[in-house]
Amino acid sequence: MVPMITVDHLTKTYGQFRAVDDVSFVCQQGRVTGFLGPNGAGKTTTMRVMVGLTPPTSGRVTIGGLDYGSIPNAGRHVGVLLDASAQHGGRTGREILSLGALSMGLPSSRVDEMLALVGLTDDEAKRRLRNYSLGMKQRLGIAHALLGDPEVLILDEPANGLDPAGIRWMRGLLKGYADRGGTVLLSSHLLNEVELIADEMILIGNGRIVAQGDKRSLLARAQGSATALVMSLDNAALQAELARRGHLVEAMGDGLKVNVAPEEVGRAALAAEIVLTDLRAGGAGLEDLFLELTSASAREGTGAVPPPPPPPPHAPSPVPTPGGHA
């Protein structure tokens, strides 16, 4: 697979505060990469460095082998959503997309295509941004990110403000985009949502990568030794067969917990001609691993380090323009 985003030993400090600490990872073409961590863990700072809004203290980020600032007409290659509210509140949704299309040299028909894609009606497109709900702003931001038909999407908390139907729509949209060869980097503090779509997950806490891999490898890490939860039409007989094979078995609810991989339980049931009604991997899950590894940087903790101060008023908008995305 082709690495479209490469983060190489990236560090960003604000005085004594180390917001990002020697972070390295890659995002592959045709895959959705989930960038996960509590609020304040370093996700947004990393993404701001990616798109040239925050200079790194050390290290480098490249997209398609180039620094973001070196990409010609960047919006045609990289779609960005960092802050859905970072546009002029007095402009309408259609005006915001039209200005983006003009800056990228796109026909006005592309604006109508994107409004339809994200489900914003003509009446909603005529409203000023200040009158949008957060969910509508997110949909407009996604439309702006996709406006230039880019190869790469960098999205910071895109599910914020979306209702359950909107979140499902977004998952399908991004999964389809990756299936067509696009590269998606999707940040969130909501593990359960990202778990449903991400091919690869990167967990960050206190500015450092604490785990990364696909769902299967992270589950294996979370579970440690293999365990299985099983129910059958004859639990007593199944327990006897598993014990005979040397496996530790204990009752759990209406079923059994066994200190062996699920496939071994299946083999034992087959040999004993016992019908299984449920069989699944036991042990800890991804949520347990996520909470364990990132607990030190969770904002609910009493020792959380405060984030750095916001940039001064003259700093560039959190959304790259021209060629960037709201």
PDB file of N, CA and C in Angstrom, residues 225-315:
ATOM      1  N   SER A 225      -4.151 -13.033  27.033  1.00  0.00           N
ATOM      2  CA  SER A 225      -4.376 -14.448  26.779  1.00  0.00           C
ATOM      3  C   SER A 225      -5.782 -14.639  26.240  1.00  0.00           C
ATOM      4  N   ALA A 226      -5.941 -15.616  25.329  1.00  0.00           N
ATOM      5  CA  ALA A 226      -7.205 -15.852  24.662  1.00  0.00           C
ATOM      6  C   ALA A 226      -8.245 -16.383  25.637  1.00  0.00           C
ATOM      7  N   THR A 227      -9.458 -15.876  25.493  1.00  0.00           N
ATOM      8  CA  THR A 227     -10.590 -16.403  26.237  1.00  0.00           C
ATOM      9  C   THR A 227     -11.784 -16.441  25.305  1.00  0.00           C
ATOM     10  N   ALA A 228     -12.779 -17.243  25.662  1.00  0.00           N
ATOM     11  CA  ALA A 228     -13.979 -17.360  24.859  1.00  0.00           C
ATOM     12  C   ALA A 228     -15.194 -17.389  25.770  1.00  0.00           C
ATOM     13  N   LEU A 229     -16.298 -16.825  25.292  1.00  0.00           N
ATOM     14  CA  LEU A 229     -17.593 -16.904  25.951  1.00  0.00           C
ATOM     15  C   LEU A 229     -18.494 -17.754  25.067  1.00  0.00           C
ATOM     16  N   VAL A 230     -19.144 -18.747  25.647  1.00  0.00           N
ATOM     17  CA  VAL A 230     -19.887 -19.718  24.848  1.00  0.00           C
ATOM     18  C   VAL A 230     -21.179 -20.117  25.534  1.00  0.00           C
ATOM     19  N   MET A 231     -22.196 -20.376  24.725  1.00  0.00           N
ATOM     20  CA  MET A 231     -23.458 -20.950  25.180  1.00  0.00           C
ATOM     21  C   MET A 231     -23.798 -22.113  24.252  1.00  0.00           C
ATOM     22  N   SER A 232     -24.439 -23.137  24.800  1.00  0.00           N
ATOM     23  CA  SER A 232     -24.780 -24.314  24.004  1.00  0.00           C
ATOM     24  C   SER A 232     -26.096 -24.900  24.488  1.00  0.00           C
ATOM     25  N   LEU A 233     -26.559 -25.922  23.772  1.00  0.00           N
ATOM     26  CA  LEU A 233     -27.771 -26.620  24.192  1.00  0.00           C
ATOM     27  C   LEU A 233     -27.528 -27.553  25.370  1.00  0.00           C
ATOM     28  N   ASP A 234     -26.245 -27.800  25.680  1.00  0.00           N
ATOM     29  CA  ASP A 234     -25.912 -28.661  26.827  1.00  0.00           C
ATOM     30  C   ASP A 234     -24.610 -28.158  27.436  1.00  0.00           C
ATOM     31  N   ASN A 235     -24.722 -27.117  28.264  1.00  0.00           N
ATOM     32  CA  ASN A 235     -23.528 -26.510  28.846  1.00  0.00           C
ATOM     33  C   ASN A 235     -22.760 -27.468  29.748  1.00  0.00           C
ATOM     34  N   ALA A 236     -23.479 -28.340  30.450  1.00  0.00           N
ATOM     35  CA  ALA A 236     -22.801 -29.277  31.350  1.00  0.00           C
ATOM     36  C   ALA A 236     -21.904 -30.224  30.571  1.00  0.00           C
ATOM     37  N   ALA A 237     -22.420 -30.753  29.470  1.00  0.00           N
ATOM     38  CA  ALA A 237     -21.623 -31.666  28.651  1.00  0.00           C
ATOM     39  C   ALA A 237     -20.450 -30.941  28.014  1.00  0.00           C
ATOM     40  N   LEU A 238     -20.684 -29.701  27.577  1.00  0.00           N
ATOM     41  CA  LEU A 238     -19.599 -28.929  26.969  1.00  0.00           C
ATOM     42  C   LEU A 238     -18.521 -28.617  28.006  1.00  0.00           C
ATOM     43  N   GLN A 239     -18.924 -28.274  29.205  1.00  0.00           N
ATOM     44  CA  GLN A 239     -17.947 -27.992  30.261  1.00  0.00           C
ATOM     45  C   GLN A 239     -17.114 -29.229  30.559  1.00  0.00           C
ATOM     46  N   ALA A 240     -17.756 -30.396  30.589  1.00  0.00           N
ATOM     47  CA  ALA A 240     -17.026 -31.638  30.848  1.00  0.00           C
ATOM     48  C   ALA A 240     -16.018 -31.915  29.743  1.00  0.00           C
ATOM     49  N   GLU A 241     -16.417 -31.687  28.484  1.00  0.00           N
ATOM     50  CA  GLU A 241     -15.521 -31.940  27.356  1.00  0.00           C
ATOM     51  C   GLU A 241     -14.337 -30.981  27.370  1.00  0.00           C
ATOM     52  N   LEU A 242     -14.598 -29.722  27.664  1.00  0.00           N
ATOM     53  CA  LEU A 242     -13.519 -28.736  27.709  1.00  0.00           C
ATOM     54  C   LEU A 242     -12.563 -29.024  28.864  1.00  0.00           C
ATOM     55  N   ALA A 243     -13.104 -29.422  30.021  1.00  0.00           N
ATOM     56  CA  ALA A 243     -12.263 -29.767  31.170  1.00  0.00           C
ATOM     57  C   ALA A 243     -11.410 -30.985  30.861  1.00  0.00           C
ATOM     58  N   ARG A 244     -11.995 -31.960  30.152  1.00  0.00           N
ATOM     59  CA  ARG A 244     -11.251 -33.167  29.777  1.00  0.00           C
ATOM     60  C   ARG A 244     -10.052 -32.812  28.899  1.00  0.00           C
ATOM     61  N   ARG A 245     -10.186 -31.732  28.107  1.00  0.00           N
ATOM     62  CA  ARG A 245      -9.098 -31.302  27.229  1.00  0.00           C
ATOM     63  C   ARG A 245      -8.109 -30.387  27.950  1.00  0.00           C
ATOM     64  N   GLY A 246      -8.332 -30.167  29.236  1.00  0.00           N
ATOM     65  CA  GLY A 246      -7.377 -29.412  30.026  1.00  0.00           C
ATOM     66  C   GLY A 246      -7.610 -27.915  30.069  1.00  0.00           C
ATOM     67  N   HIS A 247      -8.817 -27.456  29.659  1.00  0.00           N
ATOM     68  CA  HIS A 247      -9.107 -26.035  29.647  1.00  0.00           C
ATOM     69  C   HIS A 247      -9.825 -25.629  30.930  1.00  0.00           C
ATOM     70  N   LEU A 248      -9.504 -24.444  31.420  1.00  0.00           N
ATOM     71  CA  LEU A 248     -10.165 -23.910  32.606  1.00  0.00           C
ATOM     72  C   LEU A 248     -11.511 -23.330  32.193  1.00  0.00           C
ATOM     73  N   VAL A 249     -12.581 -23.798  32.845  1.00  0.00           N
ATOM     74  CA  VAL A 249     -13.944 -23.390  32.481  1.00  0.00           C
ATOM     75  C   VAL A 249     -14.653 -22.885  33.736  1.00  0.00           C
ATOM     76  N   GLU A 250     -15.379 -21.774  33.581  1.00  0.00           N
ATOM     77  CA  GLU A 250     -16.196 -21.291  34.688  1.00  0.00           C
ATOM     78  C   GLU A 250     -17.540 -20.822  34.157  1.00  0.00           C
ATOM     79  N   ALA A 251     -18.571 -20.981  34.986  1.00  0.00           N
ATOM     80  CA  ALA A 251     -19.900 -20.527  34.593  1.00  0.00           C
ATOM     81  C   ALA A 251     -19.933 -19.012  34.553  1.00  0.00           C
ATOM     82  N   MET A 252     -20.645 -18.466  33.555  1.00  0.00           N
ATOM     83  CA  MET A 252     -20.816 -17.026  33.432  1.00  0.00           C
ATOM     84  C   MET A 252     -22.204 -16.766  32.861  1.00  0.00           C
ATOM     85  N   GLY A 253     -23.110 -16.300  33.700  1.00  0.00           N
ATOM     86  CA  GLY A 253     -24.475 -16.070  33.250  1.00  0.00           C
ATOM     87  C   GLY A 253     -25.115 -17.372  32.791  1.00  0.00           C
ATOM     88  N   ASP A 254     -25.653 -17.357  31.585  1.00  0.00           N
ATOM     89  CA  ASP A 254     -26.273 -18.554  31.014  1.00  0.00           C
ATOM     90  C   ASP A 254     -25.286 -19.372  30.194  1.00  0.00           C
ATOM     91  N   GLY A 255     -24.004 -18.998  30.250  1.00  0.00           N
ATOM     92  CA  GLY A 255     -23.026 -19.715  29.448  1.00  0.00           C
ATOM     93  C   GLY A 255     -21.766 -20.025  30.219  1.00  0.00           C
ATOM     94  N   LEU A 256     -20.659 -20.147  29.485  1.00  0.00           N
ATOM     95  CA  LEU A 256     -19.379 -20.518  30.069  1.00  0.00           C
ATOM     96  C   LEU A 256     -18.289 -19.560  29.581  1.00  0.00           C
ATOM     97  N   LYS A 257     -17.302 -19.348  30.442  1.00  0.00           N
ATOM     98  CA  LYS A 257     -16.099 -18.618  30.056  1.00  0.00           C
ATOM     99  C   LYS A 257     -14.940 -19.605  30.076  1.00  0.00           C
ATOM    100  N   VAL A 258     -14.180 -19.636  28.969  1.00  0.00           N
ATOM    101  CA  VAL A 258     -13.132 -20.635  28.805  1.00  0.00           C
ATOM    102  C   VAL A 258     -11.813 -19.934  28.496  1.00  0.00           C
ATOM    103  N   ASN A 259     -10.713 -20.406  29.084  1.00  0.00           N
ATOM    104  CA  ASN A 259      -9.406 -19.768  28.874  1.00  0.00           C
ATOM    105  C   ASN A 259      -8.721 -20.316  27.636  1.00  0.00           C
ATOM    106  N   VAL A 260      -9.422 -20.239  26.503  1.00  0.00           N
ATOM    107  CA  VAL A 260      -8.876 -20.737  25.244  1.00  0.00           C
ATOM    108  C   VAL A 260      -9.540 -19.967  24.111  1.00  0.00           C
ATOM    109  N   ALA A 261      -8.907 -19.950  22.950  1.00  0.00           N
ATOM    110  CA  ALA A 261      -9.457 -19.229  21.810  1.00  0.00           C
ATOM    111  C   ALA A 261     -10.791 -19.839  21.370  1.00  0.00           C
ATOM    112  N   PRO A 262     -11.704 -19.027  20.809  1.00  0.00           N
ATOM    113  CA  PRO A 262     -13.013 -19.528  20.398  1.00  0.00           C
ATOM    114  C   PRO A 262     -12.958 -20.726  19.459  1.00  0.00           C
ATOM    115  N   GLU A 263     -11.961 -20.754  18.562  1.00  0.00           N
ATOM    116  CA  GLU A 263     -11.905 -21.877  17.623  1.00  0.00           C
ATOM    117  C   GLU A 263     -11.667 -23.208  18.328  1.00  0.00           C
ATOM    118  N   GLU A 264     -10.938 -23.187  19.438  1.00  0.00           N
ATOM    119  CA  GLU A 264     -10.716 -24.420  20.187  1.00  0.00           C
ATOM    120  C   GLU A 264     -11.999 -24.904  20.859  1.00  0.00           C
ATOM    121  N   VAL A 265     -12.814 -23.945  21.310  1.00  0.00           N
ATOM    122  CA  VAL A 265     -14.115 -24.309  21.874  1.00  0.00           C
ATOM    123  C   VAL A 265     -14.978 -24.946  20.788  1.00  0.00           C
ATOM    124  N   GLY A 266     -14.931 -24.387  19.588  1.00  0.00           N
ATOM    125  CA  GLY A 266     -15.695 -24.952  18.478  1.00  0.00           C
ATOM    126  C   GLY A 266     -15.275 -26.370  18.155  1.00  0.00           C
ATOM    127  N   ARG A 267     -13.980 -26.625  18.187  1.00  0.00           N
ATOM    128  CA  ARG A 267     -13.501 -27.982  17.902  1.00  0.00           C
ATOM    129  C   ARG A 267     -13.985 -28.965  18.971  1.00  0.00           C
ATOM    130  N   ALA A 268     -13.945 -28.524  20.225  1.00  0.00           N
ATOM    131  CA  ALA A 268     -14.390 -29.401  21.308  1.00  0.00           C
ATOM    132  C   ALA A 268     -15.874 -29.709  21.180  1.00  0.00           C
ATOM    133  N   ALA A 269     -16.668 -28.703  20.851  1.00  0.00           N
ATOM    134  CA  ALA A 269     -18.100 -28.911  20.687  1.00  0.00           C
ATOM    135  C   ALA A 269     -18.398 -29.841  19.521  1.00  0.00           C
ATOM    136  N   LEU A 270     -17.652 -29.691  18.448  1.00  0.00           N
ATOM    137  CA  LEU A 270     -17.845 -30.565  17.285  1.00  0.00           C
ATOM    138  C   LEU A 270     -17.523 -32.004  17.630  1.00  0.00           C
ATOM    139  N   ALA A 271     -16.427 -32.225  18.335  1.00  0.00           N
ATOM    140  CA  ALA A 271     -16.027 -33.584  18.695  1.00  0.00           C
ATOM    141  C   ALA A 271     -17.062 -34.236  19.611  1.00  0.00           C
ATOM    142  N   ALA A 272     -17.674 -33.423  20.482  1.00  0.00           N
ATOM    143  CA  ALA A 272     -18.656 -33.969  21.422  1.00  0.00           C
ATOM    144  C   ALA A 272     -20.078 -33.895  20.871  1.00  0.00           C
ATOM    145  N   GLU A 273     -20.224 -33.431  19.649  1.00  0.00           N
ATOM    146  CA  GLU A 273     -21.526 -33.313  18.984  1.00  0.00           C
ATOM    147  C   GLU A 273     -22.503 -32.473  19.810  1.00  0.00           C
ATOM    148  N   ILE A 274     -22.005 -31.310  20.274  1.00  0.00           N
ATOM    149  CA  ILE A 274     -22.821 -30.380  21.058  1.00  0.00           C
ATOM    150  C   ILE A 274     -23.109 -29.151  20.203  1.00  0.00           C
ATOM    151  N   VAL A 275     -24.377 -28.746  20.165  1.00  0.00           N
ATOM    152  CA  VAL A 275     -24.784 -27.599  19.357  1.00  0.00           C
ATOM    153  C   VAL A 275     -24.514 -26.301  20.131  1.00  0.00           C
ATOM    154  N   LEU A 276     -23.750 -25.390  19.516  1.00  0.00           N
ATOM    155  CA  LEU A 276     -23.470 -24.089  20.130  1.00  0.00           C
ATOM    156  C   LEU A 276     -24.524 -23.073  19.703  1.00  0.00           C
ATOM    157  N   THR A 277     -24.955 -22.253  20.634  1.00  0.00           N
ATOM    158  CA  THR A 277     -25.900 -21.184  20.310  1.00  0.00           C
ATOM    159  C   THR A 277     -25.249 -19.810  20.328  1.00  0.00           C
ATOM    160  N   ASP A 278     -24.058 -19.719  20.906  1.00  0.00           N
ATOM    161  CA  ASP A 278     -23.325 -18.444  20.912  1.00  0.00           C
ATOM    162  C   ASP A 278     -21.863 -18.745  21.202  1.00  0.00           C
ATOM    163  N   LEU A 279     -20.971 -18.066  20.470  1.00  0.00           N
ATOM    164  CA  LEU A 279     -19.536 -18.244  20.688  1.00  0.00           C
ATOM    165  C   LEU A 279     -18.844 -16.959  20.278  1.00  0.00           C
ATOM    166  N   ARG A 280     -18.080 -16.374  21.191  1.00  0.00           N
ATOM    167  CA  ARG A 280     -17.399 -15.114  20.890  1.00  0.00           C
ATOM    168  C   ARG A 280     -16.113 -15.000  21.711  1.00  0.00           C
ATOM    169  N   ALA A 281     -15.252 -14.115  21.266  1.00  0.00           N
ATOM    170  CA  ALA A 281     -14.029 -13.849  22.018  1.00  0.00           C
ATOM    171  C   ALA A 281     -14.379 -13.116  23.297  1.00  0.00           C
ATOM    172  N   GLY A 282     -13.713 -13.480  24.377  1.00  0.00           N
ATOM    173  CA  GLY A 282     -13.937 -12.806  25.654  1.00  0.00           C
ATOM    174  C   GLY A 282     -12.809 -11.862  25.960  1.00  0.00           C
ATOM    175  N   GLY A 283     -12.649 -11.539  27.230  1.00  0.00           N
ATOM    176  CA  GLY A 283     -11.563 -10.665  27.655  1.00  0.00           C
ATOM    177  C   GLY A 283     -11.879  -9.204  27.451  1.00  0.00           C
ATOM    178  N   ALA A 284     -10.893  -8.366  27.641  1.00  0.00           N
ATOM    179  CA  ALA A 284     -11.070  -6.923  27.521  1.00  0.00           C
ATOM    180  C   ALA A 284     -11.302  -6.533  26.075  1.00  0.00           C
ATOM    181  N   GLY A 285     -11.935  -5.409  25.859  1.00  0.00           N
ATOM    182  CA  GLY A 285     -12.191  -4.914  24.522  1.00  0.00           C
ATOM    183  C   GLY A 285     -11.374  -3.675  24.224  1.00  0.00           C
ATOM    184  N   LEU A 286     -11.634  -3.101  23.041  1.00  0.00           N
ATOM    185  CA  LEU A 286     -10.884  -1.925  22.628  1.00  0.00           C
ATOM    186  C   LEU A 286     -11.138  -0.741  23.547  1.00  0.00           C
ATOM    187  N   GLU A 287     -12.375  -0.619  24.035  1.00  0.00           N
ATOM    188  CA  GLU A 287     -12.664   0.500  24.922  1.00  0.00           C
ATOM    189  C   GLU A 287     -11.835   0.425  26.191  1.00  0.00           C
ATOM    190  N   ASP A 288     -11.671  -0.783  26.730  1.00  0.00           N
ATOM    191  CA  ASP A 288     -10.851  -0.941  27.929  1.00  0.00           C
ATOM    192  C   ASP A 288      -9.406  -0.543  27.648  1.00  0.00           C
ATOM    193  N   LEU A 289      -8.885  -0.989  26.492  1.00  0.00           N
ATOM    194  CA  LEU A 289      -7.508  -0.643  26.126  1.00  0.00           C
ATOM    195  C   LEU A 289      -7.375   0.865  25.949  1.00  0.00           C
ATOM    196  N   PHE A 290      -8.324   1.469  25.253  1.00  0.00           N
ATOM    197  CA  PHE A 290      -8.306   2.906  25.009  1.00  0.00           C
ATOM    198  C   PHE A 290      -8.277   3.685  26.322  1.00  0.00           C
ATOM    199  N   LEU A 291      -9.155   3.324  27.250  1.00  0.00           N
ATOM    200  CA  LEU A 291      -9.221   4.034  28.522  1.00  0.00           C
ATOM    201  C   LEU A 291      -7.967   3.814  29.356  1.00  0.00           C
ATOM    202  N   GLU A 292      -7.450   2.593  29.309  1.00  0.00           N
ATOM    203  CA  GLU A 292      -6.241   2.287  30.081  1.00  0.00           C
ATOM    204  C   GLU A 292      -5.037   3.085  29.586  1.00  0.00           C
ATOM    205  N   LEU A 293      -4.872   3.135  28.270  1.00  0.00           N
ATOM    206  CA  LEU A 293      -3.670   3.738  27.701  1.00  0.00           C
ATOM    207  C   LEU A 293      -3.724   5.261  27.664  1.00  0.00           C
ATOM    208  N   THR A 294      -4.932   5.831  27.654  1.00  0.00           N
ATOM    209  CA  THR A 294      -5.041   7.283  27.534  1.00  0.00           C
ATOM    210  C   THR A 294      -5.563   7.942  28.800  1.00  0.00           C
ATOM    211  N   SER A 295      -5.705   7.187  29.874  1.00  0.00           N
ATOM    212  CA  SER A 295      -6.310   7.740  31.092  1.00  0.00           C
ATOM    213  C   SER A 295      -5.525   8.916  31.659  1.00  0.00           C
ATOM    214  N   ALA A 296      -4.213   8.900  31.482  1.00  0.00           N
ATOM    215  CA  ALA A 296      -3.394   9.970  32.063  1.00  0.00           C
ATOM    216  C   ALA A 296      -3.675  11.324  31.443  1.00  0.00           C
ATOM    217  N   SER A 297      -4.190  11.340  30.197  1.00  0.00           N
ATOM    218  CA  SER A 297      -4.437  12.617  29.538  1.00  0.00           C
ATOM    219  C   SER A 297      -5.907  12.945  29.434  1.00  0.00           C
ATOM    220  N   ALA A 298      -6.780  12.109  30.015  1.00  0.00           N
ATOM    221  CA  ALA A 298      -8.208  12.413  29.990  1.00  0.00           C
ATOM    222  C   ALA A 298      -8.475  13.657  30.819  1.00  0.00           C
ATOM    223  N   ARG A 299      -9.346  14.535  30.341  1.00  0.00           N
ATOM    224  CA  ARG A 299      -9.601  15.801  31.023  1.00  0.00           C
ATOM    225  C   ARG A 299     -10.320  15.610  32.349  1.00  0.00           C
ATOM    226  N   GLU A 300     -10.944  14.430  32.543  1.00  0.00           N
ATOM    227  CA  GLU A 300     -11.585  14.188  33.825  1.00  0.00           C
ATOM    228  C   GLU A 300     -10.561  13.976  34.936  1.00  0.00           C
ATOM    229  N   GLY A 301      -9.321  13.671  34.563  1.00  0.00           N
ATOM    230  CA  GLY A 301      -8.277  13.451  35.549  1.00  0.00           C
ATOM    231  C   GLY A 301      -7.912  14.738  36.268  1.00  0.00           C
ATOM    232  N   THR A 302      -7.474  14.602  37.511  1.00  0.00           N
ATOM    233  CA  THR A 302      -7.178  15.792  38.303  1.00  0.00           C
ATOM    234  C   THR A 302      -5.860  16.425  37.920  1.00  0.00           C
ATOM    235  N   GLY A 303      -4.983  15.655  37.256  1.00  0.00           N
ATOM    236  CA  GLY A 303      -3.668  16.206  36.951  1.00  0.00           C
ATOM    237  C   GLY A 303      -3.494  16.572  35.503  1.00  0.00           C
ATOM    238  N   ALA A 304      -4.604  16.769  34.778  1.00  0.00           N
ATOM    239  CA  ALA A 304      -4.505  17.068  33.355  1.00  0.00           C
ATOM    240  C   ALA A 304      -3.772  18.381  33.134  1.00  0.00           C
ATOM    241  N   VAL A 305      -2.901  18.402  32.141  1.00  0.00           N
ATOM    242  CA  VAL A 305      -2.151  19.608  31.813  1.00  0.00           C
ATOM    243  C   VAL A 305      -3.033  20.502  30.961  1.00  0.00           C
ATOM    244  N   PRO A 306      -3.147  21.789  31.258  1.00  0.00           N
ATOM    245  CA  PRO A 306      -4.009  22.661  30.460  1.00  0.00           C
ATOM    246  C   PRO A 306      -3.466  22.815  29.052  1.00  0.00           C
ATOM    247  N   PRO A 307      -4.358  23.023  28.075  1.00  0.00           N
ATOM    248  CA  PRO A 307      -3.893  23.192  26.698  1.00  0.00           C
ATOM    249  C   PRO A 307      -3.179  24.523  26.540  1.00  0.00           C
ATOM    250  N   PRO A 308      -2.409  24.674  25.461  1.00  0.00           N
ATOM    251  CA  PRO A 308      -1.734  25.944  25.227  1.00  0.00           C
ATOM    252  C   PRO A 308      -2.751  27.020  24.916  1.00  0.00           C
ATOM    253  N   PRO A 309      -2.378  28.296  25.082  1.00  0.00           N
ATOM    254  CA  PRO A 309      -3.317  29.385  24.784  1.00  0.00           C
ATOM    255  C   PRO A 309      -3.649  29.400  23.305  1.00  0.00           C
ATOM    256  N   PRO A 310      -4.833  29.944  22.942  1.00  0.00           N
ATOM    257  CA  PRO A 310      -5.193  30.014  21.523  1.00  0.00           C
ATOM    258  C   PRO A 310      -4.260  30.949  20.782  1.00  0.00           C
ATOM    259  N   PRO A 311      -4.166  30.795  19.444  1.00  0.00           N
ATOM    260  CA  PRO A 311      -3.299  31.669  18.664  1.00  0.00           C
ATOM    261  C   PRO A 311      -3.816  33.103  18.701  1.00  0.00           C
ATOM    262  N   PRO A 312      -2.929  34.081  18.495  1.00  0.00           N
ATOM    263  CA  PRO A 312      -3.358  35.487  18.490  1.00  0.00           C
ATOM    264  C   PRO A 312      -4.316  35.758  17.344  1.00  0.00           C
ATOM    265  N   PRO A 313      -5.062  36.893  17.413  1.00  0.00           N
ATOM    266  CA  PRO A 313      -6.085  37.172  16.400  1.00  0.00           C
ATOM    267  C   PRO A 313      -5.559  37.249  14.984  1.00  0.00           C
ATOM    268  N   HIS A 314      -4.281  37.624  14.793  1.00  0.00           N
ATOM    269  CA  HIS A 314      -3.754  37.764  13.442  1.00  0.00           C
ATOM    270  C   HIS A 314      -3.297  36.436  12.860  1.00  0.00           C
ATOM    271  N   ALA A 315      -3.368  35.342  13.643  1.00  0.00           N
ATOM    272  CA  ALA A 315      -2.921  34.042  13.137  1.00  0.00           C
ATOM    273  C   ALA A 315      -3.841  33.589  12.030  1.00  0.00           C
TER     274      ALA A 315
END
